[in-house]
Amino acid sequence: MHAIQQQYWAVREYLSPVLKESKFKEHGRITPEEFVAAGDFLVYKFPVWTWEKGDPTKARDYLPADKQYLLTRGVPCLRRATSLAYTDADEDAERLLSFGDSSATGSEADEWVETHAGRKPSHDAANPGTIDDIPDLDGDDHPAGGAGVGGVTAGMGNISLGGGAAVAETPDLDDIPDMEEEGLEEGDEATAVAPKAAPAVIDASNIEVAGGNLLQVRTYDVMITYDKYYQTPRIWLIGYDENGTPLTPPQIFQDISADHAFKTVTIEPFPHSASLQAASVHPCKHASVMKKVIERMNSGMIEEQLAQQRKSGSPVLKDTKPSSSSTVKKWPFSRKASGSGKGEADEEEIEGMRVDFYLVVFLKFIASIVPTIEVDSTTSF
Amino acid sequence: MPIVQFAPFASLVQPSFWHELTSLKVDVLRLSDDAIPVIATYTTGRSVKDRETGQEIVLGCNVTVGAESFRKGHQRPSAGAVVAQGTVKNFNTIEEFKSADKSSLFNHEADIIWESILRNQDTSLLTRFLLISYADLKKYKYYYWFAFPAFAAKPAWEIDDRGWVSAEEAFSQDALNGIYTQLRQSQKHASFFLISDKNQVLGVDKFESETQATIAFIDPSAATNNPGWPLRNLLAYLRALYPQKTSSLRVICWRDNVSENSPSTGAWKSRFGVLSAGASVESTSRLTAVGWEKNMQGKLAPRVADLAPMMDPASRLADQAV
C-alpha cells in the first residue's frame, strides 16, 4: 500500500539520526556536510546545476537553508529508453568499463558492464505496445488489516499509476474545448513555422516512440535531494514533452531502462514542495553501488598518482597536504583508502578520491538508469 | 532579399506553476478573475548534439513559468536567464474561458507594449506575455493559452543576401570574448542591448548617440536562420523611435550562455545579420500585433495540462472525500 508506505518512509526519515561521521569510502554513504560539499563542487564545475531553497516550511534543518537540493532544468532526452530494447544480438555490444587505470587491482567481478555500447535504436522497437501495469506489490497480499483496509487497497489498485485508469486519465484531446479561433490572427509571413514535430499522439497506451530520424525531444527537470535515512543523494525527475506539456507516469517510464522502470522508480511527493509530485529512483541500492564505483575509481586514482609520484622521483610526502598545482588531476584524499588491498602504509598520504566528486560519480550511475536523459553533462571528466 | 522569419516562443509551464495558481485561487483570489502580474524567464537558445547521429538538435524557443513566477519582486532569474513580464487571467468557468474576448485582452497587452515604446522608451516591457487559463481544480486539469504580442512590420524586415552568419564572421574573437565578459559581469540581465563600434555593451537608450552600433538581444531561438521572437519588438521599438536611422540595422542574436564557465570550448553560437526595412509610412499609430501560441496541432487553440496522472492517489482520495 503505497500511501502507508510513504507515511512510513517519512516517519522513518524523520526519526533516523543525521549521519555525522564520514563513511563514503567504506559504504558509499555521505553526511549532509559532504552532500553540500559535493553539491558545491558540482555547481561550481557545471553551472547548469543550481542550489535551491525549496518550500521554506519543508526545509531540512541539517542542510543550509539556501542549499536544500540541487536542480537543473530542461535536460534534453532525445530518444525513449524503450527504443533501446535489449536483444541477444546486442551481447557483443557489452563492454567492461573500469573506472580509472585498467592496471588497478581489484577483482574482475566488480567490472562495470555497459550494455548497448554504441547501439543504434532498433526500429522494431518503434512501437513498444502497451506499457504494462506497474505491479502493485502490496495490493493483493497485504497481510494485515481487515476488510476496510482491503477495500481501500482495492480502490487504490484501481487508480494506481499506470493502470488502466491512468490511461483513461491522460489528456484526451476531445476534452479540449473546440475553440479554434480562425479569425483571431491573420497569417503572418514573418513567423517561422516550427519544425513539425511528430504527430502528437497522447494516448498513453500508444505513444509513438521516435525511431530513425524523427526525434521527440523531451526535456526533464532533474532534482537531487539528500535522503537522510539512506544517507545518499536521491534523484527526482519531472518531464515535459516536446510541446512543454507535463509527462504522465507511463510516459516517464519510457525513459527509464527496463531494469528499473517498474521496480525502483516510483512517483512520489517531492520532499521540498507542498504539492509537487515527481518520479524518483528509490535510493535503497545507491550506497552499495556507489561504494563499488568509488572503490574502483579510488584505487585507479591511487595507482595513477603513485605512478606519477614515482616518475617525478619525489619522496613520499608524509603529512603534507597535496598542493593543488602539483598534479593535473587533483584527487586529494584525507581518509585511509579502503579496498585497494595493498601498500596501505604508503597510500595513506597519497591522494585518492575526494568526496567532492561524489555527485559527479553519482550522476554517471544515474545515467545508467535513465540512459537517454542526458543528466551526465560531466563527460569531460 | 529574403524576409526575416522569427521563431515564435514556445511556452513551458512547470507543474509547480499550476500548483501555485491553485493555492492562490483557493486562498486568495477565490472568485476574482482579475489579471495577476506574473513573470516568465527565458535563456539563450539551446541545441544538443545527438550522440548517435552527430546531428545538432535544436531545442524549442522556450519561455518558462514556474512557482516563483508569482512572487513579487522576484528579479533574480537563474543563471543566464532573463525576465519577461506578463499577466495571468484565470477564468472561473470553462464557458467564460471559451467566450472571453481574446482580441481585446490581446490588444490591451499590445497597447501596454506600444505605450512603453512611445511614451517611456522603455525596453523592459518589450517582451510581454498574456496567459489566459481555466483551472479545473477537481480534476487537476488546466486549460491555458499563451500570447506573446509582437508587432508585425509592414513591409516586413528583410535580411541581406548573406543571410544569418556566425558572429565570428563579423566580430573578432577578442571582441566576442569582451562582450561575453561584459555580459557575464553585468548585474542587470538585460534582454536587449547595444554593442558599440568599440565593442562596448551599452543600453538600448544609447542608440541615438551611437553611430555604428549593433543591436543585440538574448536570443531564445537556436535555429540557424530564425532569430527569436523578442527581436520583433526590439525592431519595432527602434523603427518607431528612430525612423531615420533604422533603414539598415546590424543585428547580433546573442546565443552564448554567459552562465557557463568558458565560451571558448566550442565555436560561438551567436548569429549576425544585416537587416533592412522597406520604406514605411511614418506614423505613430500602433502596428498590428500577432502572437497567440498555437497548440500541438499547429492550430490557434488553447492547450491543456493534465496533472492528474502525476498526483498521489492517496491525496486525491483525501481531496475528494472533503
Short mmCIF file of C-alpha atoms in Angstrom, two decimals, chain A residues 53-239:
data_model
loop_
_atom_site.label_atom_id
_atom_site.label_comp_id
_atom_site.label_asym_id
_atom_site.label_seq_id
_atom_site.Cartn_x
_atom_site.Cartn_y
_atom_site.Cartn_z
CA LYS A 53 15.77 26.67 -1.29
CA GLY A 54 12.52 24.89 -1.96
CA ASP A 55 9.48 25.45 0.20
CA PRO A 56 10.76 27.06 3.43
CA THR A 57 8.27 25.09 5.52
CA LYS A 58 9.72 21.87 4.16
CA ALA A 59 13.33 22.83 4.74
CA ARG A 60 15.55 20.21 6.35
CA ASP A 61 17.46 21.68 9.25
CA TYR A 62 20.55 19.54 8.71
CA LEU A 63 21.14 21.32 5.41
CA PRO A 64 21.82 25.04 4.92
CA ALA A 65 18.59 26.95 4.23
CA ASP A 66 19.69 28.03 0.78
CA LYS A 67 21.18 24.67 -0.15
CA GLN A 68 18.32 22.25 0.28
CA TYR A 69 18.51 20.50 -3.05
CA LEU A 70 20.16 20.68 -6.45
CA LEU A 71 18.27 21.45 -9.61
CA THR A 72 18.91 21.53 -13.32
CA ARG A 73 16.21 22.38 -15.80
CA GLY A 74 15.48 21.39 -19.35
CA VAL A 75 17.74 18.36 -19.61
CA PRO A 76 17.14 17.03 -23.13
CA CYS A 77 16.03 13.49 -23.75
CA LEU A 78 16.15 12.64 -27.43
CA ARG A 79 15.03 9.04 -27.52
CA ARG A 80 12.97 6.69 -25.47
CA ALA A 81 14.81 4.12 -23.41
CA THR A 82 12.24 1.59 -24.59
CA SER A 83 13.64 2.01 -28.08
CA LEU A 84 16.90 0.64 -26.74
CA ALA A 85 15.27 -2.70 -26.10
CA TYR A 86 17.91 -5.28 -25.42
CA THR A 87 18.16 -8.34 -27.60
CA ASP A 88 20.57 -11.27 -27.82
CA ALA A 89 22.20 -9.70 -30.84
CA ASP A 90 23.41 -6.94 -28.62
CA GLU A 91 25.52 -9.14 -26.47
CA ASP A 92 28.62 -8.11 -28.36
CA ALA A 93 27.84 -4.56 -27.55
CA GLU A 94 28.57 -5.08 -23.92
CA ARG A 95 31.84 -3.80 -22.74
CA LEU A 96 33.52 -3.73 -19.44
CA LEU A 97 34.11 -0.34 -18.03
CA SER A 98 36.65 0.10 -15.39
CA PHE A 99 37.00 3.37 -13.64
CA GLY A 100 40.46 4.68 -13.69
CA ASP A 101 43.51 2.75 -14.71
CA SER A 102 42.99 -0.75 -16.03
CA SER A 103 46.04 -1.92 -14.15
CA ALA A 104 44.28 -1.23 -10.90
CA THR A 105 43.97 -4.12 -8.60
CA GLY A 106 40.58 -5.47 -7.76
CA SER A 107 38.55 -8.45 -8.68
CA GLU A 108 37.21 -8.58 -12.18
CA ALA A 109 33.81 -9.31 -10.80
CA ASP A 110 33.49 -5.68 -9.93
CA GLU A 111 33.79 -4.52 -13.50
CA TRP A 112 31.04 -2.25 -14.61
CA VAL A 113 29.21 -3.56 -17.61
CA GLU A 114 27.99 -1.08 -20.12
CA THR A 115 25.46 -2.59 -22.43
CA HIS A 116 24.27 -1.17 -25.70
CA ALA A 117 27.65 0.35 -26.36
CA GLY A 118 27.31 2.40 -29.50
CA ARG A 119 24.00 0.90 -30.37
CA LYS A 120 21.54 2.39 -32.76
CA PRO A 121 17.97 2.34 -31.60
CA SER A 122 16.24 -0.61 -33.12
CA HIS A 123 13.45 0.18 -35.45
CA ASP A 124 11.48 -2.83 -34.34
CA ALA A 125 11.04 -1.02 -31.12
CA ALA A 126 9.22 1.77 -32.80
CA ASN A 127 6.03 0.53 -31.32
CA PRO A 128 6.63 -0.87 -27.90
CA GLY A 129 2.97 -1.50 -27.42
CA THR A 130 1.17 -1.08 -24.21
CA ILE A 131 3.14 -0.29 -21.16
CA ASP A 132 2.46 -2.91 -18.56
CA ASP A 133 0.72 -2.02 -15.41
CA ILE A 134 3.02 -1.25 -12.58
CA PRO A 135 2.82 -4.29 -10.40
CA ASP A 136 1.10 -3.27 -7.23
CA LEU A 137 3.22 -5.35 -4.92
CA ASP A 138 1.22 -4.76 -1.82
CA GLY A 139 -2.15 -4.70 -3.42
CA ASP A 140 -3.32 -8.27 -3.13
CA ASP A 141 -1.44 -9.93 -0.38
CA HIS A 142 -1.40 -7.34 2.30
CA PRO A 143 -1.40 -9.50 5.38
CA ALA A 144 -2.63 -7.05 7.94
CA GLY A 145 -5.86 -5.16 8.04
CA GLY A 146 -9.46 -6.16 7.94
CA ALA A 147 -11.98 -5.72 5.24
CA GLY A 148 -11.78 -1.96 5.47
CA VAL A 149 -8.14 -1.84 4.61
CA GLY A 150 -8.66 -4.41 1.92
CA GLY A 151 -11.35 -2.28 0.40
CA VAL A 152 -9.17 0.75 0.29
CA THR A 153 -6.37 -1.32 -1.12
CA ALA A 154 -8.59 -2.50 -3.89
CA GLY A 155 -9.66 1.05 -4.53
CA MET A 156 -6.08 2.09 -4.60
CA GLY A 157 -5.28 -0.63 -7.07
CA ASN A 158 -7.91 0.69 -9.38
CA ILE A 159 -6.41 4.12 -9.54
CA SER A 160 -2.81 3.07 -9.26
CA LEU A 161 -0.45 4.83 -11.55
CA GLY A 162 -0.06 3.37 -14.95
CA GLY A 163 -3.03 1.13 -14.56
CA GLY A 164 -5.98 1.14 -16.87
CA ALA A 165 -7.41 4.10 -15.05
CA ALA A 166 -4.35 6.18 -15.68
CA VAL A 167 -4.67 5.58 -19.38
CA ALA A 168 -8.16 6.95 -19.29
CA GLU A 169 -6.94 9.95 -17.32
CA THR A 170 -4.32 11.03 -19.77
CA PRO A 171 -5.22 14.14 -21.68
CA ASP A 172 -7.88 13.41 -24.16
CA LEU A 173 -7.88 15.85 -26.99
CA ASP A 174 -11.63 15.67 -27.22
CA ASP A 175 -11.75 17.27 -23.81
CA ILE A 176 -10.16 20.42 -25.04
CA PRO A 177 -12.94 22.80 -25.84
CA ASP A 178 -13.23 23.14 -29.53
CA MET A 179 -12.38 26.76 -29.75
CA GLU A 180 -10.02 27.15 -32.58
CA GLU A 181 -10.28 30.76 -33.50
CA GLU A 182 -9.88 31.22 -37.19
CA GLY A 183 -10.32 34.94 -37.28
CA LEU A 184 -8.11 35.69 -34.31
CA GLU A 185 -5.00 36.30 -36.27
CA GLU A 186 -4.12 36.57 -39.88
CA GLY A 187 -1.34 34.54 -41.27
CA ASP A 188 1.93 36.26 -40.55
CA GLU A 189 4.66 35.96 -43.13
CA ALA A 190 7.36 36.73 -40.61
CA THR A 191 6.53 33.91 -38.24
CA ALA A 192 8.84 30.98 -38.65
CA VAL A 193 7.00 27.72 -38.98
CA ALA A 194 8.01 25.47 -36.16
CA PRO A 195 9.64 22.28 -37.36
CA LYS A 196 6.83 19.82 -37.49
CA ALA A 197 7.06 17.58 -34.52
CA ALA A 198 5.89 14.03 -34.58
CA PRO A 199 2.14 13.69 -34.61
CA ALA A 200 1.16 14.28 -31.07
CA VAL A 201 -0.38 11.04 -30.04
CA ILE A 202 -1.12 11.47 -26.41
CA ASP A 203 -2.92 8.26 -25.71
CA ALA A 204 -0.59 6.70 -23.20
CA SER A 205 -1.12 3.19 -24.46
CA ASN A 206 0.11 4.05 -27.90
CA ILE A 207 2.82 6.60 -27.58
CA GLU A 208 4.83 6.68 -30.69
CA VAL A 209 8.44 6.07 -29.95
CA ALA A 210 10.61 8.08 -32.22
CA GLY A 211 12.63 5.88 -34.47
CA GLY A 212 15.08 6.77 -37.15
CA ASN A 213 15.44 10.43 -37.87
CA LEU A 214 12.29 11.65 -36.22
CA LEU A 215 13.05 12.84 -32.75
CA GLN A 216 10.74 13.75 -29.96
CA VAL A 217 12.80 15.97 -27.78
CA ARG A 218 11.51 15.71 -24.28
CA THR A 219 13.05 17.73 -21.52
CA TYR A 220 13.40 16.92 -17.86
CA ASP A 221 13.85 18.96 -14.73
CA VAL A 222 16.19 16.95 -12.54
CA MET A 223 16.48 17.43 -8.80
CA ILE A 224 18.94 15.84 -6.35
CA THR A 225 17.93 15.77 -2.71
CA TYR A 226 19.66 14.28 0.31
CA ASP A 227 17.92 11.27 1.78
CA LYS A 228 18.59 11.21 5.49
CA TYR A 229 17.55 7.61 6.03
CA TYR A 230 19.66 6.10 3.27
CA GLN A 231 22.34 8.77 3.67
CA THR A 232 22.71 9.10 -0.07
CA PRO A 233 21.60 11.57 -2.69
CA ARG A 234 18.27 10.86 -4.30
CA ILE A 235 17.25 11.84 -7.81
CA TRP A 236 13.87 13.23 -8.92
CA LEU A 237 12.52 13.78 -12.42
CA ILE A 238 9.77 15.97 -13.85
CA GLY A 239 9.32 15.53 -17.57
#
